[in-house]
Short mmCIF file of C-alpha atoms and ligand atoms in Angstrom, two decimals:
data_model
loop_
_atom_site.label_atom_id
_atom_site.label_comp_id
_atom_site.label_asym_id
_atom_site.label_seq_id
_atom_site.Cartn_x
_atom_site.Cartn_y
_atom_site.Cartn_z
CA UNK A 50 86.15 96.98 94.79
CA UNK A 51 84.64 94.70 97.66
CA UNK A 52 80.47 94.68 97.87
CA UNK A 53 78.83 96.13 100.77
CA UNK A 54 75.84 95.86 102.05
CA UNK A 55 75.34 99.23 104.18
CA UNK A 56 77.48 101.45 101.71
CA UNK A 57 77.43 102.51 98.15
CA UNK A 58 80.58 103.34 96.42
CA UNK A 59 81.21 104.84 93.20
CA UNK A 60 84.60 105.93 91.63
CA UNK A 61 84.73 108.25 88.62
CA UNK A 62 87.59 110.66 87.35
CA UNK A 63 89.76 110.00 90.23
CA UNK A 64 86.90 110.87 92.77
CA UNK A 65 85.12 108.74 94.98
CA UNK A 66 81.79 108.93 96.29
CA UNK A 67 80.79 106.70 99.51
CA UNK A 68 77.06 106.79 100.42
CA UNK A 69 75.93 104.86 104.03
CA UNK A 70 72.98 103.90 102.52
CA UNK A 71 70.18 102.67 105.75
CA UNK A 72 67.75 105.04 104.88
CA UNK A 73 64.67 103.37 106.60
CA UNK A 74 66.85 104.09 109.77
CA UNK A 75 68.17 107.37 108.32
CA UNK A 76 71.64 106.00 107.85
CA UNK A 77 72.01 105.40 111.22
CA UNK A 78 75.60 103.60 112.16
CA UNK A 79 75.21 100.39 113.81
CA UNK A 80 78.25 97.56 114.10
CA UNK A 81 77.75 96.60 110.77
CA UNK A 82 78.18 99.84 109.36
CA UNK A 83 81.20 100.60 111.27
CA UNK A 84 82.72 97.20 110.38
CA UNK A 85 82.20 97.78 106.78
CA UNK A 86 83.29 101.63 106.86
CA UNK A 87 86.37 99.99 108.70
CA UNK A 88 87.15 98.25 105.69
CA UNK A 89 86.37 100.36 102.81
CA UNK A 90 88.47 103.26 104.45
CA UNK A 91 91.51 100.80 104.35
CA UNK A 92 90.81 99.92 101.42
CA UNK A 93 89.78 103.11 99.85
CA UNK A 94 93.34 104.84 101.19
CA UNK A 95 95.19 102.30 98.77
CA UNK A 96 93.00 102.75 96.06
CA UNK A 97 94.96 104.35 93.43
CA UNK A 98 91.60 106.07 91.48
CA UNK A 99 90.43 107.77 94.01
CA UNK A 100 92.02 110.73 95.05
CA UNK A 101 89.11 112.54 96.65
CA UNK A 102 86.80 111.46 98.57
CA UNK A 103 83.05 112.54 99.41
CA UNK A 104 81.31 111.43 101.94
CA UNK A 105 77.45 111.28 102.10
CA UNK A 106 74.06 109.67 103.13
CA UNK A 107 71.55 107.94 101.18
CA UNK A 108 67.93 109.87 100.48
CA UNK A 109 67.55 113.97 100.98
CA UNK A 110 66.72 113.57 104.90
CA UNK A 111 69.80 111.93 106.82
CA UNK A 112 73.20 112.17 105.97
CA UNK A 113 73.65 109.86 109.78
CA UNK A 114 70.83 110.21 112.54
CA UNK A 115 73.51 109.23 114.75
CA UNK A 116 74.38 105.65 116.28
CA UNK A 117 71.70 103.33 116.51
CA UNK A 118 70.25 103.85 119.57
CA UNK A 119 68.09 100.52 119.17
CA UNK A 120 71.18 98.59 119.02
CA UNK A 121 72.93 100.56 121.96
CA UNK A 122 70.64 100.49 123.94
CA UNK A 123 71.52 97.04 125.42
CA UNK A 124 75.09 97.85 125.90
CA UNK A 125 76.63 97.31 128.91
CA UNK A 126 79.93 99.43 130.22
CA UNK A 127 82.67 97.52 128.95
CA UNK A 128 81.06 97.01 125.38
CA UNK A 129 80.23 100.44 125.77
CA UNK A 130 83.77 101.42 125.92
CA UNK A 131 84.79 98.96 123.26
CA UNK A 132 82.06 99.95 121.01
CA UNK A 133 82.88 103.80 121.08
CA UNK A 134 87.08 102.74 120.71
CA UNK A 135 85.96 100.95 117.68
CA UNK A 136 84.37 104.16 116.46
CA UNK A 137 87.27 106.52 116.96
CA UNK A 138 89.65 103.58 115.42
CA UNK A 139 87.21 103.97 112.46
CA UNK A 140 86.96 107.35 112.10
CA UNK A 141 89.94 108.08 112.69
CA UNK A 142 91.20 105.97 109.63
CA UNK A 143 88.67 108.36 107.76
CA UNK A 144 90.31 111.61 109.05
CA UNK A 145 93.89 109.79 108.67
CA UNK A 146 93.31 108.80 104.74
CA UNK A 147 95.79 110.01 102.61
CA UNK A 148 93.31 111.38 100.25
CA UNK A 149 91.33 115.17 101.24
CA UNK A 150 87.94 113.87 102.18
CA UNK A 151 84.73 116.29 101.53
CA UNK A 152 81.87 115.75 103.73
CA UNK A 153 78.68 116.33 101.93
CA UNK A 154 75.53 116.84 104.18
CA UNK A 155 72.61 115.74 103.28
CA UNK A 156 69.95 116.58 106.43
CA UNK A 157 70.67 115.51 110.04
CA UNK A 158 73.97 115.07 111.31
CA UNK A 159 73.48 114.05 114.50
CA UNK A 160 75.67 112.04 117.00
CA UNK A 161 77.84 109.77 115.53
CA UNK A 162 76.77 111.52 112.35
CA UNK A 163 78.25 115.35 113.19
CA UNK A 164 81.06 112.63 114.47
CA UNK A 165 81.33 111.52 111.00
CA UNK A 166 80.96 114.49 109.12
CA UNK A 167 83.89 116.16 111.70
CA UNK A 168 86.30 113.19 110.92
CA UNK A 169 86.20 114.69 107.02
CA UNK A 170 88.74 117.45 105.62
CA UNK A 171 85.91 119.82 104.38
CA UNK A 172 81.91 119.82 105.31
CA UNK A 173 79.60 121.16 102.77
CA UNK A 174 75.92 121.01 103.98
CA UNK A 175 72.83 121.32 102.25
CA UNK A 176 69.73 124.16 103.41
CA UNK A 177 67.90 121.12 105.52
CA UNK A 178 70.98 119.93 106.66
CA UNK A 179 70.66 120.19 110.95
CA UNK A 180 73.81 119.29 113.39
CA UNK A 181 74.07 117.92 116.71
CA UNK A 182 75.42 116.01 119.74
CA UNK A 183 71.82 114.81 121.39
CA UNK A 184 74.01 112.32 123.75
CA UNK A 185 73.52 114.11 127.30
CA UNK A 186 69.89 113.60 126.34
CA UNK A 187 70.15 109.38 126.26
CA UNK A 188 72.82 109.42 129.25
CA UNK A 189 75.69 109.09 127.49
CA UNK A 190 78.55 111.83 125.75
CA UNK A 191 79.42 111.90 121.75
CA UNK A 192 81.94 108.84 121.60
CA UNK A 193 82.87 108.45 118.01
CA UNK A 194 85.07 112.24 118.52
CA UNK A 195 82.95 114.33 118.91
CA UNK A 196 84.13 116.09 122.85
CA UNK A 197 87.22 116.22 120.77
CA UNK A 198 87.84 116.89 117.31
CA UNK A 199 83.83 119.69 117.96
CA UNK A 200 86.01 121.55 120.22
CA UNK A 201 89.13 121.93 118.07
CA UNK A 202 86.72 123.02 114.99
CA UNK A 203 84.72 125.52 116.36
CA UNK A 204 86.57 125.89 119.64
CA UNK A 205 85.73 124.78 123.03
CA UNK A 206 82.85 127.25 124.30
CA UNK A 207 80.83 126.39 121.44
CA UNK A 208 80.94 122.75 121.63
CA UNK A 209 80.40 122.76 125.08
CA UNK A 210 76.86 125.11 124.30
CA UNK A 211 76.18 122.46 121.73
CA UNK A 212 77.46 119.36 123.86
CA UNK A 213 75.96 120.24 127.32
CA UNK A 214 72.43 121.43 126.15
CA UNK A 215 72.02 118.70 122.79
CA UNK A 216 70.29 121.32 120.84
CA UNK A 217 70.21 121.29 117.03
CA UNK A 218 71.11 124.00 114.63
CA UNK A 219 70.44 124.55 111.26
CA UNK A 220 73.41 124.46 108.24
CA UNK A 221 73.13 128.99 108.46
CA UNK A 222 74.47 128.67 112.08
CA UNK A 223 77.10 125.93 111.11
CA UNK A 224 78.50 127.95 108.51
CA UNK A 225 79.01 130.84 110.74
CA UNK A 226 80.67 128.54 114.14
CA UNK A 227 82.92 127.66 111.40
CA UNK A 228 80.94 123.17 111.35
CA UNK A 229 80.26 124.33 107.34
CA UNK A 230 82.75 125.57 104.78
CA UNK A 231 79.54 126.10 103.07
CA UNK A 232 75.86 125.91 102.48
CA UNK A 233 74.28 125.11 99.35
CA UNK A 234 70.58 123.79 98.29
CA UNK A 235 69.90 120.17 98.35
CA UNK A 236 69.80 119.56 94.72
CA UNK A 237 72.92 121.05 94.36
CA UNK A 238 75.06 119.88 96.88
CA UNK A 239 76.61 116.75 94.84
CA UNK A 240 77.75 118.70 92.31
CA UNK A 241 79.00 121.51 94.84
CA UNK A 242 80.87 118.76 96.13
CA UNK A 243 82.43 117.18 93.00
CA UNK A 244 83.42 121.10 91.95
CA UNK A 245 85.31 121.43 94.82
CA UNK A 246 86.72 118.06 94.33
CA UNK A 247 87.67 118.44 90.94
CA UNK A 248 89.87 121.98 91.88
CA UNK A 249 91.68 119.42 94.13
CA UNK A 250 92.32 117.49 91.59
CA UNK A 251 94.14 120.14 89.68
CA UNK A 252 96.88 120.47 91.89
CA UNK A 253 99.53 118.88 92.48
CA UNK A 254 98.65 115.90 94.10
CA UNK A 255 101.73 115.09 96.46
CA UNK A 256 101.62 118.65 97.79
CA UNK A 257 97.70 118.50 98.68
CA UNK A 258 98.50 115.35 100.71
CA UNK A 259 101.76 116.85 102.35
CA UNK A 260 99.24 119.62 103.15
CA UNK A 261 97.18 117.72 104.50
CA UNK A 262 99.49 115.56 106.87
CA UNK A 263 101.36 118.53 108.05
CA UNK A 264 97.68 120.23 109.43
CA UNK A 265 96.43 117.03 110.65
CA UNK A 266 100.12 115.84 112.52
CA UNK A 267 100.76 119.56 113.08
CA UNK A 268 96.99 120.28 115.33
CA UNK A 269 98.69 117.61 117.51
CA UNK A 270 102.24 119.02 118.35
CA UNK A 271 103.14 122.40 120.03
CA UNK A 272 103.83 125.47 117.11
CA UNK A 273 107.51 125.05 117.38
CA UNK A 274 107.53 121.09 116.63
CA UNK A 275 104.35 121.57 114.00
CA UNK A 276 106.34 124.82 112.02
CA UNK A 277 109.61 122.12 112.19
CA UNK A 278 107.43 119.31 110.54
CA UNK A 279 106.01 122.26 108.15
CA UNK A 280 109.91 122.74 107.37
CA UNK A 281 110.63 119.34 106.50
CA UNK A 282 107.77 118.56 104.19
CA UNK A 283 107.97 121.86 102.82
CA UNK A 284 111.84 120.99 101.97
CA UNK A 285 110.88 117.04 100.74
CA UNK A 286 108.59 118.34 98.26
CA UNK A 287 111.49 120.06 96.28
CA UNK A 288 112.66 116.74 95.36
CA UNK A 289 109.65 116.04 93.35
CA UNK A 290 108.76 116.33 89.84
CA UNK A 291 105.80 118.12 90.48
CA UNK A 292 107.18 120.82 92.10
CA UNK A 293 109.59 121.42 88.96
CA UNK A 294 106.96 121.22 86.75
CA UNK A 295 104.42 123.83 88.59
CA UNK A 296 107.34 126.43 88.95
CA UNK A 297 108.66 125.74 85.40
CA UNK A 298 104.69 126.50 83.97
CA UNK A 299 104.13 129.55 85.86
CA UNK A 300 107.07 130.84 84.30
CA UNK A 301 106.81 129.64 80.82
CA UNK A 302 103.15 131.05 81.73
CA UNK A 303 101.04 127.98 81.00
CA UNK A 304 99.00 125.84 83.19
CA UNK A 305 101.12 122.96 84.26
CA UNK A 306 100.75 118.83 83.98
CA UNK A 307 101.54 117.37 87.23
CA UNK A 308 102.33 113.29 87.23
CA UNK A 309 102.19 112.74 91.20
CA UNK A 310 105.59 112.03 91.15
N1 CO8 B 615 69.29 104.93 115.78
C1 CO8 B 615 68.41 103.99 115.39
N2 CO8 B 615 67.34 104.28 114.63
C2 CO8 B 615 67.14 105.56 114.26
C3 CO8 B 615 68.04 106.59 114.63
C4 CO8 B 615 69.16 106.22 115.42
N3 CO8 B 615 70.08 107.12 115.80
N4 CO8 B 615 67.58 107.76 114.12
C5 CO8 B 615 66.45 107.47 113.46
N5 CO8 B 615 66.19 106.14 113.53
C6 CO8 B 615 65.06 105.42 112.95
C7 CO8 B 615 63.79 105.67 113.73
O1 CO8 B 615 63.73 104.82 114.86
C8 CO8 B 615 62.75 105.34 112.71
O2 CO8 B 615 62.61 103.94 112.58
P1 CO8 B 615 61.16 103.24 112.70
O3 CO8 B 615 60.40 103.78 111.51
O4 CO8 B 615 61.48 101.79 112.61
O5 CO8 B 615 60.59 103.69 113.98
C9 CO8 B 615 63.37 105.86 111.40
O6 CO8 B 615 64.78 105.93 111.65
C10 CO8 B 615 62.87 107.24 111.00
O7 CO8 B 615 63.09 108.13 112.09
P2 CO8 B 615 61.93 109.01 112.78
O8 CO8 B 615 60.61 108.37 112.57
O9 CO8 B 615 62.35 109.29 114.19
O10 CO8 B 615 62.02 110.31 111.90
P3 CO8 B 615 61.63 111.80 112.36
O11 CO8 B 615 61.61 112.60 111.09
O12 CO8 B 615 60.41 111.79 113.17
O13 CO8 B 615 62.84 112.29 113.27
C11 CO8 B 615 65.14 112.56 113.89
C12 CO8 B 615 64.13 112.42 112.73
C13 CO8 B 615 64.92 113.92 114.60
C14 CO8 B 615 66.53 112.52 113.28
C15 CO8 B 615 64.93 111.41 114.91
O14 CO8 B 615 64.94 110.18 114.19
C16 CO8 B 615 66.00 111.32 115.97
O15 CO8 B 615 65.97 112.10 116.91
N6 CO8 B 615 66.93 110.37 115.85
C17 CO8 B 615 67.93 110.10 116.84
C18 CO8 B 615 69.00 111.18 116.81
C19 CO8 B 615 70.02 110.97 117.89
O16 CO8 B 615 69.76 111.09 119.07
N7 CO8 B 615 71.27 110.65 117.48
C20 CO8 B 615 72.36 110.45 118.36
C21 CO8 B 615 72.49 109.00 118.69
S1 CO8 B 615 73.70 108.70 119.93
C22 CO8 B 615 75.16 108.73 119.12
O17 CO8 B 615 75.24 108.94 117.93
C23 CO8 B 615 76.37 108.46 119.96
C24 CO8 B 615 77.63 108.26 119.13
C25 CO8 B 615 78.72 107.76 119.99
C26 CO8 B 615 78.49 106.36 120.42
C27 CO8 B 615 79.43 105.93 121.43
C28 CO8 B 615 79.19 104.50 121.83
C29 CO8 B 615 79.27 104.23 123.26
#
């Protein structure tokens, strides 16, 4: 696996880990970052050991303070524009990957940060963790996803309340606008992570990805076209080994050994 300079990445039993690791500007995503998330998401979505990912930040006070505002600051409107299409392109590989992504909170999430965190299958936050979308406050709107994938999370009223008045809230109130799947203490949010990754790992590993296409193609299509795509996939998956092998062990009543085939 390529060297970065702005990210960490570590593979072990089929899960990866990817840290953005700027701490001194608590992880905060300038062009480099993006560039080199750009590749290590295209790269990562080939890689055949990893079939999780977590996603995370670097030290226990910023999982990504946002953008960097230092470096945006000069922007004019056209690399504006291009700047914010580059980070939808790239976090929109992240949400596309073929492999469920876990998001693992680590303290602020704000701006591009809640962005990246919202681009992830699953969020887990730690107690410190604290989410926002400060943009109306520096004269510009979330641009990395944020008016869009915030308000088909936790629905459009809420993101709005967040969007419009840039206020902060803590992991508790994340959990319960539906942001967090879950809340756990700093030092144990790694391996809350990984557990949840590793009961992944136990299924079948065609089906979780079929799962996850069909939600993520599906939240874009009307009911009647997404329960047709649900249909098909549902149907294609019959023609794997996989799915022989997990109804043949829950009959013979033993746990079953699936090849991700
Ligand atoms: N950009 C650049 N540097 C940052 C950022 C950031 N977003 N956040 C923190 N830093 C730097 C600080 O400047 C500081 O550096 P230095 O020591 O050199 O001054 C260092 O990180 C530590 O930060 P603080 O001293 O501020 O730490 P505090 O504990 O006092 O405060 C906060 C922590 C509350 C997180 C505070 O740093 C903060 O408010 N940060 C900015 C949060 C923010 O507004 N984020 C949203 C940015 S906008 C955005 O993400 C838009 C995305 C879409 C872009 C579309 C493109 C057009």
């Amino acid at each position: 696996m390529k060297q970065y300079e702005t990210l960490l990445i570590e593979k072990k039993d089929g899960i990866g880990t990817l840290t953005i690791n700027r701490p001194k500007s608590l992880n905060a995503l300038n062009s480099q970052v993006l560039q080199e998330l750009h590749d290590a998401f295209i790269a990562i979505d080939q890689d055949k050991d990893i079939h999780v990912l977590i996603v995370t930040g670097s030290g226990e006070k910023a999982f990504v303070a946002g953008a960097d505002i230092k470096e945006m600051k000069e922007k004019h409107a056209l690399a504006g524009r291009e700047f914010s299409n580059f980070g939808n392109k790239v976090f929109s590989l992240l949400d596309n990957l073929s492999q469920p992504t876990i998001a693992a909170v680590n303290g602020f999430a704000l701006g591009g940060g809640c962005e990246l965190a919202l681009a992830c299958d699953i969020r887990i936050g730690s107690e410190n963790a604290k989410f926002g979308q400060p943009e109306v406050g520096l004269g510009i709107i979330p641009g990395f996803g944020g008016t869009q994938r915030l308000s088909r999370l936790v629905g459009p009223a809420k993101a709005k309340e967040l969007i419009y008045t840039g206020k902060v809230i803590k992991s508790e109130e994340a959990e319960t606008i539906g942001l967090l799947n879950a809340v756990v203490p700093i030092e144990e949010l790694l391996d809350e992570a990984n557990k949840m990754a590793t009961m992944i790992l136990k299924q079948a590993p065609l089906a979780v990805k079929a799962s996850k296409e069909a939600i993520n193609r599906g939240l874009e299509m009307d009911l009647s076209h997404a329960l047709a795509l649900e249909a098909e996939m549902f149907g294609i998956l019959f023609s794997t080994e996989d799915q022989k092998e997990g109804m043949t062990a829950f009959t013979e009543k033993r746990k079953a050994t699936f090849k991700n085939k």
